[in-house]
Short mmCIF file of C-alpha atoms and ligand atoms in Angstrom, two decimals:
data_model
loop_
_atom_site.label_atom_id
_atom_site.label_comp_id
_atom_site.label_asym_id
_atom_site.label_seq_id
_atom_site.Cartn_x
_atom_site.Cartn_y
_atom_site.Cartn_z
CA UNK T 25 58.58 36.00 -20.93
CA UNK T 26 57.05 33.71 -23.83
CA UNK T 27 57.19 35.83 -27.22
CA UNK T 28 53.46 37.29 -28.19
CA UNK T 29 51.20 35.22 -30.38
CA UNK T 30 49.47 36.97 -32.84
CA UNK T 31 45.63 36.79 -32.87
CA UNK T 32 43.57 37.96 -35.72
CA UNK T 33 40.22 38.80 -35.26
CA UNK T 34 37.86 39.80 -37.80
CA UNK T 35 34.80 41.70 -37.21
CA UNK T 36 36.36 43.16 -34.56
CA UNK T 37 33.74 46.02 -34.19
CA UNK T 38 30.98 44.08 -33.85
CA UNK T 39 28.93 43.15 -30.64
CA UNK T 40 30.65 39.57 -30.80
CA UNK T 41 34.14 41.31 -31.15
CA UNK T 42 32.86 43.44 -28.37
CA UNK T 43 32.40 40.76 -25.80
CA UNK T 44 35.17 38.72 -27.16
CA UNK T 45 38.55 41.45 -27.28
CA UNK T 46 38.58 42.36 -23.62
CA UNK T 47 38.69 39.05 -22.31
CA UNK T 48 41.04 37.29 -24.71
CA UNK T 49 43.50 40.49 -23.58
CA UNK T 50 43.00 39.68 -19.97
CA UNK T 51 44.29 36.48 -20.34
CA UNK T 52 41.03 34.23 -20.41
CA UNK T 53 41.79 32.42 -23.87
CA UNK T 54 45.52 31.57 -23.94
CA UNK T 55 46.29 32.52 -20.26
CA UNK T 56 47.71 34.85 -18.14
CA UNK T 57 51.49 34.17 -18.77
CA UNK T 58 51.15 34.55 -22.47
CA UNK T 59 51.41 38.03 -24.02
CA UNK T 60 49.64 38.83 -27.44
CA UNK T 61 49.04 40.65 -30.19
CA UNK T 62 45.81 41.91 -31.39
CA UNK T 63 45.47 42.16 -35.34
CA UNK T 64 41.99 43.80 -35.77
CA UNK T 65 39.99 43.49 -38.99
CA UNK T 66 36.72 45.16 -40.32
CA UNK T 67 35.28 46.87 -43.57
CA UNK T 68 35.72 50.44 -43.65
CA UNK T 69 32.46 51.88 -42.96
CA UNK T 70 33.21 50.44 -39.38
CA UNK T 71 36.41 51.48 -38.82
CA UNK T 72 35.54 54.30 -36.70
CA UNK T 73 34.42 52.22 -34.81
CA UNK T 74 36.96 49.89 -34.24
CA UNK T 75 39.04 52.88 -33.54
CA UNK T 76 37.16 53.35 -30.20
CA UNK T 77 37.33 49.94 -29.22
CA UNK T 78 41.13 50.43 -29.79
CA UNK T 79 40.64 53.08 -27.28
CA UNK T 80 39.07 51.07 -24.87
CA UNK T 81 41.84 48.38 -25.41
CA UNK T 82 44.69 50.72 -24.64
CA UNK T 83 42.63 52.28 -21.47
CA UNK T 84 42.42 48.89 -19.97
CA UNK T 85 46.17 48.69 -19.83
CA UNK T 86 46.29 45.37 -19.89
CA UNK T 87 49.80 43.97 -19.23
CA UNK T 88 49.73 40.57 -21.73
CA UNK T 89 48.75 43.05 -24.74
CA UNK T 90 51.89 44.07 -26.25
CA UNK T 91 50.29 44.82 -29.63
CA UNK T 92 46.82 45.99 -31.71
CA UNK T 93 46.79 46.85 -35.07
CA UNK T 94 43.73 47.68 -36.71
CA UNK T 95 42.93 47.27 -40.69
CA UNK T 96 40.58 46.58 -43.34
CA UNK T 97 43.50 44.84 -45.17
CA UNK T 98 42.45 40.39 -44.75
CA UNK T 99 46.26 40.08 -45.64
CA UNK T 100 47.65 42.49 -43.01
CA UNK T 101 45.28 40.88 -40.54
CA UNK T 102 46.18 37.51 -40.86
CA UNK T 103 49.76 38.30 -40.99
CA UNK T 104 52.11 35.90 -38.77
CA UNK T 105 48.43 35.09 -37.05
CA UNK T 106 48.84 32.22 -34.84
CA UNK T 107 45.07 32.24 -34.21
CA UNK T 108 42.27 33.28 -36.61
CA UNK T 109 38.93 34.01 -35.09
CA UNK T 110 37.00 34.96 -38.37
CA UNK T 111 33.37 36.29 -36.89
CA UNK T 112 32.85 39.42 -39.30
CA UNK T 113 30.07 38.73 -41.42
CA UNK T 114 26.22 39.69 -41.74
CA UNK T 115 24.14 38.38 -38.45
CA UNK T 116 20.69 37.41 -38.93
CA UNK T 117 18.29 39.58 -38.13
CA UNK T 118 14.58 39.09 -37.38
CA UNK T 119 12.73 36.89 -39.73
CA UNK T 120 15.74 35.93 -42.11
CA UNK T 121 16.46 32.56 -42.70
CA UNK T 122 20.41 31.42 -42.76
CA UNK T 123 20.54 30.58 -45.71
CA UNK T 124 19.85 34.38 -46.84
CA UNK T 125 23.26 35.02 -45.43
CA UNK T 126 24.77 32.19 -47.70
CA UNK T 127 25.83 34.51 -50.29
CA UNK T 128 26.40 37.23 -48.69
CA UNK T 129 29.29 36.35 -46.29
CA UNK T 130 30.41 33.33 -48.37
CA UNK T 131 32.52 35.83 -50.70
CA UNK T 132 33.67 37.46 -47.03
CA UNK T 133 35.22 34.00 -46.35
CA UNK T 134 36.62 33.07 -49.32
CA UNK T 135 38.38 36.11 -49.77
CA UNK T 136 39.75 35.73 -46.50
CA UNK T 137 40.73 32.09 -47.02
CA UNK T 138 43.22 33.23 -49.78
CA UNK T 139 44.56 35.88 -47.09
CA UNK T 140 45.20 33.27 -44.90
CA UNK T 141 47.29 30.97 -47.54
CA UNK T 142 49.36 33.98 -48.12
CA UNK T 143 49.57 35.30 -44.87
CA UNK T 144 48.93 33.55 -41.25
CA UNK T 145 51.41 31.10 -39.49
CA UNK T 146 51.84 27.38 -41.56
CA UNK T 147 50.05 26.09 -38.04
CA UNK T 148 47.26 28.83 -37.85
CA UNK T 149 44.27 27.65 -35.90
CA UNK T 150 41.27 29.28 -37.44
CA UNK T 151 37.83 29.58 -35.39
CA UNK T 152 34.83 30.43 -37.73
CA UNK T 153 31.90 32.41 -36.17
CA UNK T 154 30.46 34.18 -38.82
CA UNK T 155 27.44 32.59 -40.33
CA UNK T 156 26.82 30.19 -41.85
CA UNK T 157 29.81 29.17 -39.66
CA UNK T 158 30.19 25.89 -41.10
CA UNK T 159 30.19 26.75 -44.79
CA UNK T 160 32.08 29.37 -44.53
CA UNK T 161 34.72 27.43 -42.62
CA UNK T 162 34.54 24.77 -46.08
CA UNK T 163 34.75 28.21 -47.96
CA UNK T 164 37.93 28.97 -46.24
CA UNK T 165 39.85 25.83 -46.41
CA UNK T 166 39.01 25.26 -49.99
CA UNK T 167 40.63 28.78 -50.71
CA UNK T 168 43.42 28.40 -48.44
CA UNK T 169 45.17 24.91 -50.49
CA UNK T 170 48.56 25.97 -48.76
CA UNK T 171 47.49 25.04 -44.94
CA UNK T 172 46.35 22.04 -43.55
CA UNK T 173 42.30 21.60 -43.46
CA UNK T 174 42.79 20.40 -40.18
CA UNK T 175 43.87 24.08 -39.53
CA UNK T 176 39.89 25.21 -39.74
CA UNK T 177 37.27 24.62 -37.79
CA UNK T 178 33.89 26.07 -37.16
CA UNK T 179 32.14 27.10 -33.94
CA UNK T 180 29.75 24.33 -32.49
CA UNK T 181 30.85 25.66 -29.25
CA UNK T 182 28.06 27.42 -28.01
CA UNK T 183 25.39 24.86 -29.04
CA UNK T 184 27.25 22.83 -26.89
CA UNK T 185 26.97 24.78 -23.88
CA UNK T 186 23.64 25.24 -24.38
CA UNK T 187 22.60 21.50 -24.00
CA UNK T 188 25.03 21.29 -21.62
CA UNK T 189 23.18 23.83 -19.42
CA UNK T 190 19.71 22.58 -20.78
CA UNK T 191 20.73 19.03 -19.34
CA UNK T 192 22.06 20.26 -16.19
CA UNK T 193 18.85 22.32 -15.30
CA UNK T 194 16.53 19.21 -16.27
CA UNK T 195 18.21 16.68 -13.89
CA UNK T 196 19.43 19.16 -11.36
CA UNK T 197 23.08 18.73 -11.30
CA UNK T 198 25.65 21.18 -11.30
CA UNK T 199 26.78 21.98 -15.46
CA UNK T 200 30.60 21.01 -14.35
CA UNK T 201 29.19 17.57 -13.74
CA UNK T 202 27.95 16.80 -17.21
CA UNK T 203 30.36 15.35 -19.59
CA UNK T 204 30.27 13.81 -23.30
CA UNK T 205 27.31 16.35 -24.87
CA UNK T 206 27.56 16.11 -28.44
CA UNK T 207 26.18 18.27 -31.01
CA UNK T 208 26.21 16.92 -34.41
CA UNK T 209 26.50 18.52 -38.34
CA UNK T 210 25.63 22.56 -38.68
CA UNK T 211 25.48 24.88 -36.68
CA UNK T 212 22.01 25.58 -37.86
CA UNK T 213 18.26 24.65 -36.98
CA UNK T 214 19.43 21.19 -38.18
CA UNK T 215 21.89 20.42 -35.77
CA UNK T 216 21.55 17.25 -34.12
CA UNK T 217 21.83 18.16 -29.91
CA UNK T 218 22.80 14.42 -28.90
CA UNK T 219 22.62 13.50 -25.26
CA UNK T 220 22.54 9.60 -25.69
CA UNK T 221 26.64 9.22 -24.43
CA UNK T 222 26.57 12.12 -21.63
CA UNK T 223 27.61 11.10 -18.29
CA UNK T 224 26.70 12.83 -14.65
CA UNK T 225 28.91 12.32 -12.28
CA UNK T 226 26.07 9.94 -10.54
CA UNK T 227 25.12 8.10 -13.47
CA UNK T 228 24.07 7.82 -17.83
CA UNK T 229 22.26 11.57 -18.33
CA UNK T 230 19.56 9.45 -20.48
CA UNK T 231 18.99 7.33 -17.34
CA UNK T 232 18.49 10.56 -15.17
CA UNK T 233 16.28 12.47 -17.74
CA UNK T 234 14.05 9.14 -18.06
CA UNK T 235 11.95 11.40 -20.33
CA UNK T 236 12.37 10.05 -23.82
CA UNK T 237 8.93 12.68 -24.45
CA UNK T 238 11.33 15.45 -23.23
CA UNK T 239 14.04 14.95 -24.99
CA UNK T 240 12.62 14.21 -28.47
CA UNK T 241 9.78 17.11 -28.56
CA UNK T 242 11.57 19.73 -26.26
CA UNK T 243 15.31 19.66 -25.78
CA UNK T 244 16.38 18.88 -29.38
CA UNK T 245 13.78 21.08 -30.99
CA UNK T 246 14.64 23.77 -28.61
CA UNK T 247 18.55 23.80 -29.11
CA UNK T 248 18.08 23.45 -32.86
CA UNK T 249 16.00 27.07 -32.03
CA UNK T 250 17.68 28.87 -29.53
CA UNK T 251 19.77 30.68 -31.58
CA UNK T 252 16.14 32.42 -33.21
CA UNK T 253 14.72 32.58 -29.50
CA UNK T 254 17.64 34.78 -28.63
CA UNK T 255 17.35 37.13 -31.51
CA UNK T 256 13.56 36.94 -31.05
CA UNK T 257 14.25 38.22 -27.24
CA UNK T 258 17.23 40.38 -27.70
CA UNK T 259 16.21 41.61 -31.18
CA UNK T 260 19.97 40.57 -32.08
CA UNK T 261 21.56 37.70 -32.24
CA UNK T 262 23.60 35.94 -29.25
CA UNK T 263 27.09 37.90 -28.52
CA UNK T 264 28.26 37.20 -25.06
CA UNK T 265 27.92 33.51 -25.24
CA UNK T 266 29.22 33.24 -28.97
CA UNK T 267 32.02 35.21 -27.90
CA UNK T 268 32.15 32.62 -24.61
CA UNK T 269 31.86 30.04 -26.80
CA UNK T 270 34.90 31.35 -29.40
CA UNK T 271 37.44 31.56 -25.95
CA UNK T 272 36.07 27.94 -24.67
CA UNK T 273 37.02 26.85 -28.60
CA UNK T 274 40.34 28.31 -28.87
CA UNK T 275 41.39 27.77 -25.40
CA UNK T 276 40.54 24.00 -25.64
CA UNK T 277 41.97 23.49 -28.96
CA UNK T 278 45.27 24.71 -27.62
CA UNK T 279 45.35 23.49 -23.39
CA UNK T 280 43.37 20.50 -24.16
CA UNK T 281 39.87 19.13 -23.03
CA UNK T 282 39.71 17.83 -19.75
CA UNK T 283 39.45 14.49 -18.82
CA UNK T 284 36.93 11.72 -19.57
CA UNK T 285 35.23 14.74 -21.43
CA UNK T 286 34.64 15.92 -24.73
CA UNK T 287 33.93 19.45 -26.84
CA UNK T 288 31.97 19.52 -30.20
CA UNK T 289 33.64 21.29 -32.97
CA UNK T 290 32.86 22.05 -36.85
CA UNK T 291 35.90 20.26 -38.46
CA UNK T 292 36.51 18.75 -41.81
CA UNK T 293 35.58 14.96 -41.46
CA UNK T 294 37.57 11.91 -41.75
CA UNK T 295 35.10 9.85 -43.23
CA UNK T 296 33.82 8.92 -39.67
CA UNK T 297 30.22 8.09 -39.10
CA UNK T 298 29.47 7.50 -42.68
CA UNK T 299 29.90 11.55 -43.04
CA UNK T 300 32.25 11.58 -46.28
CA UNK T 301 35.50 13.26 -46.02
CA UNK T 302 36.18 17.26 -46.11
CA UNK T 303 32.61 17.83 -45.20
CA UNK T 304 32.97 20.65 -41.59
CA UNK T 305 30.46 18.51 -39.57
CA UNK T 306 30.38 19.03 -35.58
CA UNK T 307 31.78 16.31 -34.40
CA UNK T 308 32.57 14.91 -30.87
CA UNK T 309 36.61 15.71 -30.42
CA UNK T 310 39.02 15.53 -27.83
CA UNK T 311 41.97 17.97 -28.04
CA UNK T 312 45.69 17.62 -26.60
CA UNK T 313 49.06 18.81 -27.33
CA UNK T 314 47.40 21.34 -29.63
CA UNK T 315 45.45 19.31 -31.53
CA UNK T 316 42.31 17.58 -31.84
CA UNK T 317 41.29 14.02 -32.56
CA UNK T 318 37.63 12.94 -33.27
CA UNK T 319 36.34 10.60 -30.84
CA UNK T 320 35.68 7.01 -32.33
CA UNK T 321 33.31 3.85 -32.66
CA UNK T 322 30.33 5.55 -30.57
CA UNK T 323 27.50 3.56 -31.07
CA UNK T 324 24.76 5.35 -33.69
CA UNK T 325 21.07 4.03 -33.26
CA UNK T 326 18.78 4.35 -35.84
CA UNK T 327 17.02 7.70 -34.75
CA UNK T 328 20.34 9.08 -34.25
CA UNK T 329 21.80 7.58 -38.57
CA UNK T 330 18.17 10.09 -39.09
CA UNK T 331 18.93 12.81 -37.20
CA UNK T 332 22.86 12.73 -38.27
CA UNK T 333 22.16 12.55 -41.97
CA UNK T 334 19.13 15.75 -41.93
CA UNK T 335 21.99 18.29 -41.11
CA UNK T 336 24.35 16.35 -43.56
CA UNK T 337 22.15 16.70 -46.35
CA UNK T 338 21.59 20.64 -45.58
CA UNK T 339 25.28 20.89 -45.66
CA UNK T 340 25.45 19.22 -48.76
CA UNK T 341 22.93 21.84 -50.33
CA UNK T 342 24.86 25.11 -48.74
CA UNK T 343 27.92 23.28 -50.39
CA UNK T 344 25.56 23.00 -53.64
CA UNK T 345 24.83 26.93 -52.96
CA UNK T 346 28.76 28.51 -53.05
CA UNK T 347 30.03 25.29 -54.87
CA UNK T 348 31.35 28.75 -57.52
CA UNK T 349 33.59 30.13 -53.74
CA UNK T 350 35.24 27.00 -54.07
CA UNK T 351 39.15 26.41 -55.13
CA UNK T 352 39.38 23.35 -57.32
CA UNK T 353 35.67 22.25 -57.48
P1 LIG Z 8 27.70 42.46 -35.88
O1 LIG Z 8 26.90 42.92 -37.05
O2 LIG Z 8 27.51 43.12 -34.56
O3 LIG Z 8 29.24 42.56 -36.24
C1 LIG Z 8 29.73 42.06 -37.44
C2 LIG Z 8 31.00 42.84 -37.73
O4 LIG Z 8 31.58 42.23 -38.89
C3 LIG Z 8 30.73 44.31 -38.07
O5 LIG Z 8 31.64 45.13 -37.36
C4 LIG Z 8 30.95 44.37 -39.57
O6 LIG Z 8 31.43 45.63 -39.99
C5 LIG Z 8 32.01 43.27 -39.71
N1 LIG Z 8 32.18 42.77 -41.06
C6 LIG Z 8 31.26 42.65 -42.05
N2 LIG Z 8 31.85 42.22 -43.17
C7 LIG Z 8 33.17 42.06 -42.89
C8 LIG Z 8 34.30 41.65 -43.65
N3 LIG Z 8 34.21 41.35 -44.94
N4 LIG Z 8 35.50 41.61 -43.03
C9 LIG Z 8 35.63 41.96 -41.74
N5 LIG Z 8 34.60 42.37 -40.97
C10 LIG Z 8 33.38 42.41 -41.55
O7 LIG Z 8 27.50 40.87 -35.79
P2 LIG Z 8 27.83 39.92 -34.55
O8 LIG Z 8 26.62 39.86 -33.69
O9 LIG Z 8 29.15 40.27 -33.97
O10 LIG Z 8 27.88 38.50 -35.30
C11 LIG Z 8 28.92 38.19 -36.18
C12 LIG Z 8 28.63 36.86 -36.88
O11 LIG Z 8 28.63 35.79 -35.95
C13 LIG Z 8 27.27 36.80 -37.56
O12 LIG Z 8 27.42 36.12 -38.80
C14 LIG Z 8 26.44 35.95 -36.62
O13 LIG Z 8 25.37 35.31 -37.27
C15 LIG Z 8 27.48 34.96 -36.17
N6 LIG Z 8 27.18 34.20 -34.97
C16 LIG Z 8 27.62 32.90 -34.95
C17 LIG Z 8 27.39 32.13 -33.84
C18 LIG Z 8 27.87 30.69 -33.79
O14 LIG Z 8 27.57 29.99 -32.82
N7 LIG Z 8 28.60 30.18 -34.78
C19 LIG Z 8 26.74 32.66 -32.73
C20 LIG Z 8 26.32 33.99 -32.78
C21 LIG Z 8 26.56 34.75 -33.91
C1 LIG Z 9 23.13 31.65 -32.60
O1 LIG Z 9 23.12 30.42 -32.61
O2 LIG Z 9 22.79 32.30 -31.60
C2 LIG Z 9 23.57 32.40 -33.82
O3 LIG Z 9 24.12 31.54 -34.76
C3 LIG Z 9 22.54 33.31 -34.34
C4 LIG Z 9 21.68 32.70 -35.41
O4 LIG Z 9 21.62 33.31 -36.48
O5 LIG Z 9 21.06 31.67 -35.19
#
């Protein structure tokens, strides 16, 4: 039997933590030979709450989860935590911007990034959910100077899936066939959905679309928006597929992508693509022996340089925003 890996997840009482618990303890994340720890984290107003979720944990009886420990404490969290999946923080609700929430949950996640330093595993992988996902993520890192940068990462996961799924429905193939999406910058109405190096397994997705019209006025517009198009159906913001996205993350971060393929993911960048270093842009990354590497030398057209550099700039002014949540800055 492997020993348990410790998994700290914050906002654990939350509807993302809702969808996201049960399935990492079944297995789905780190798989079904690999036995876990829970380490639970939420303010205390929602502890309560948590508690029942505990109950629902233990009444599953799920044989991989050896352990759940529930807290308010970031410290006792994060303690020994292999895996950080930090999605407590204020959602958006109808009619507030993103930036509202800048403030707000920035102190969450610099708080937390100091709990980290002191407390999780040297090689912690940290997911952030919690919005702004990819300032926060900055937040962290900058406040956690003891562990790698390379150790954070924020969730471009789900914006992925979505143009995967988008592309899939407009040319008619099944979503397993498309490979090489990329979503580029924030995770934010500026993100850049990029379908110009996806491949079906019958030919270049740009050739099959063969709607330039579409995919300039419809697909990117609508994946920048989907995110406020599911809170304007739902009246609350996307759970079950951020909490999909979080497992497809984490679970390709550690196994590895699969071939001739590709994941986006908020990390800290290397200076590729003329997007200076340290700033958590989505980037295009393939991931093996437990770690990721960007992918290299695409080729950038002009409209693309455009698109790339809008959601740059915005991260440059969230950066501007918390630039007093920062360590050393
Ligand atoms: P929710 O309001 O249902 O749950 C949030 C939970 O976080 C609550 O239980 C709350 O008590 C807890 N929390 C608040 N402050 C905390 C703190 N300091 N420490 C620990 N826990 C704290 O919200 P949700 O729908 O689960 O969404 C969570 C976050 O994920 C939001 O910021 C939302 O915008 C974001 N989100 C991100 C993506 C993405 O793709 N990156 C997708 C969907 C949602
Ligand atoms: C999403 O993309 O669904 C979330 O980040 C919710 C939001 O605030 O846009």
């Amino acid at each position: 039997m492997k020993p348990p890996v410790r998994i700290a997840v914050t906002g654990a009482a939350g509807q993302i933590g809702y969808s996201l618990l049960f399935r990492i303890a079944a297995g789905e994340m780190l798989g079904r030979d690999q036995p876990i720890i829970l380490q639970l984290l939420d303010i205390p107003q929602s502890l309560p709450s948590l508690k029942g979720v505990l109950m629902e944990l233990e009444d599953c009886a799920f044989p991989l989860l050896t352990g759940v420990t529930t807290t308010d404490d970031p410290r006792s969290a994060f303690r020994d935590a292999g895996i950080a999946m930090l999605v407590g923080a204020r959602p958006r609700s109808k009619g507030m911007e993103r930036r509202d929430l800048l403030e707000a949950n920035g102190v969450i996640f610099s708080t937390q990034g100091r709990a980290l330093d002191e407390a999780a595993c040297r090689d912690v992988k940290v997911l952030v959910v919690g919005n702004p996902a990819n300032t926060n993520a900055y937040i962290a890192m900058k406040n956690a100077p003891g562990l790698n940068p390379g150790n954070f990462s924020a969730m471009m996961r789900l914006d992925h899936n979505r143009a995967l799924s988008q592309v899939a429905a407009k040319i008619g193939r099944p979503v397993s066939s498309i490979r090489k999406m990329i979503v580029w910058g924030n995770h934010s109405p500026t993100q850049y959905p990029d379908l110009n190096h996806a491949e079906a397994d019958d030919g270049k997705v740009r050739d099959l679309v063969n709607d330039p019209e579409w995919v300039e006025n419809y697909f990117i517009p609508h994946m920048q928006n989907r995110g406020t198009e599911v809170i304007a159906a739902r009246g609350l913001s996307s759970a079950a597929s951020a909490a999909n996205a979080a497992i497809g993350h984490v679970r390709d971060w550690v196994f590895g992508t699969r071939e001739d393929d590709w994941v986006s993911m908020g990390i800290p960048s290397d200076g590729s693509y003329g997007i200076p270093e340290g700033v958590m842009y989505g980037f295009p990354v393939t991931c093996s022996g437990s770690a990721y590497q960007l992918v290299p030398a695409l080729e950038i057209s002009e409209f693309d340089r455009t698109k790339m550099d809008i959601t740059y700039r915005e991260l440059m002014e969230e950066r501007e925003s918390v630039k007093h949540l920062l360590l050393n800055s």
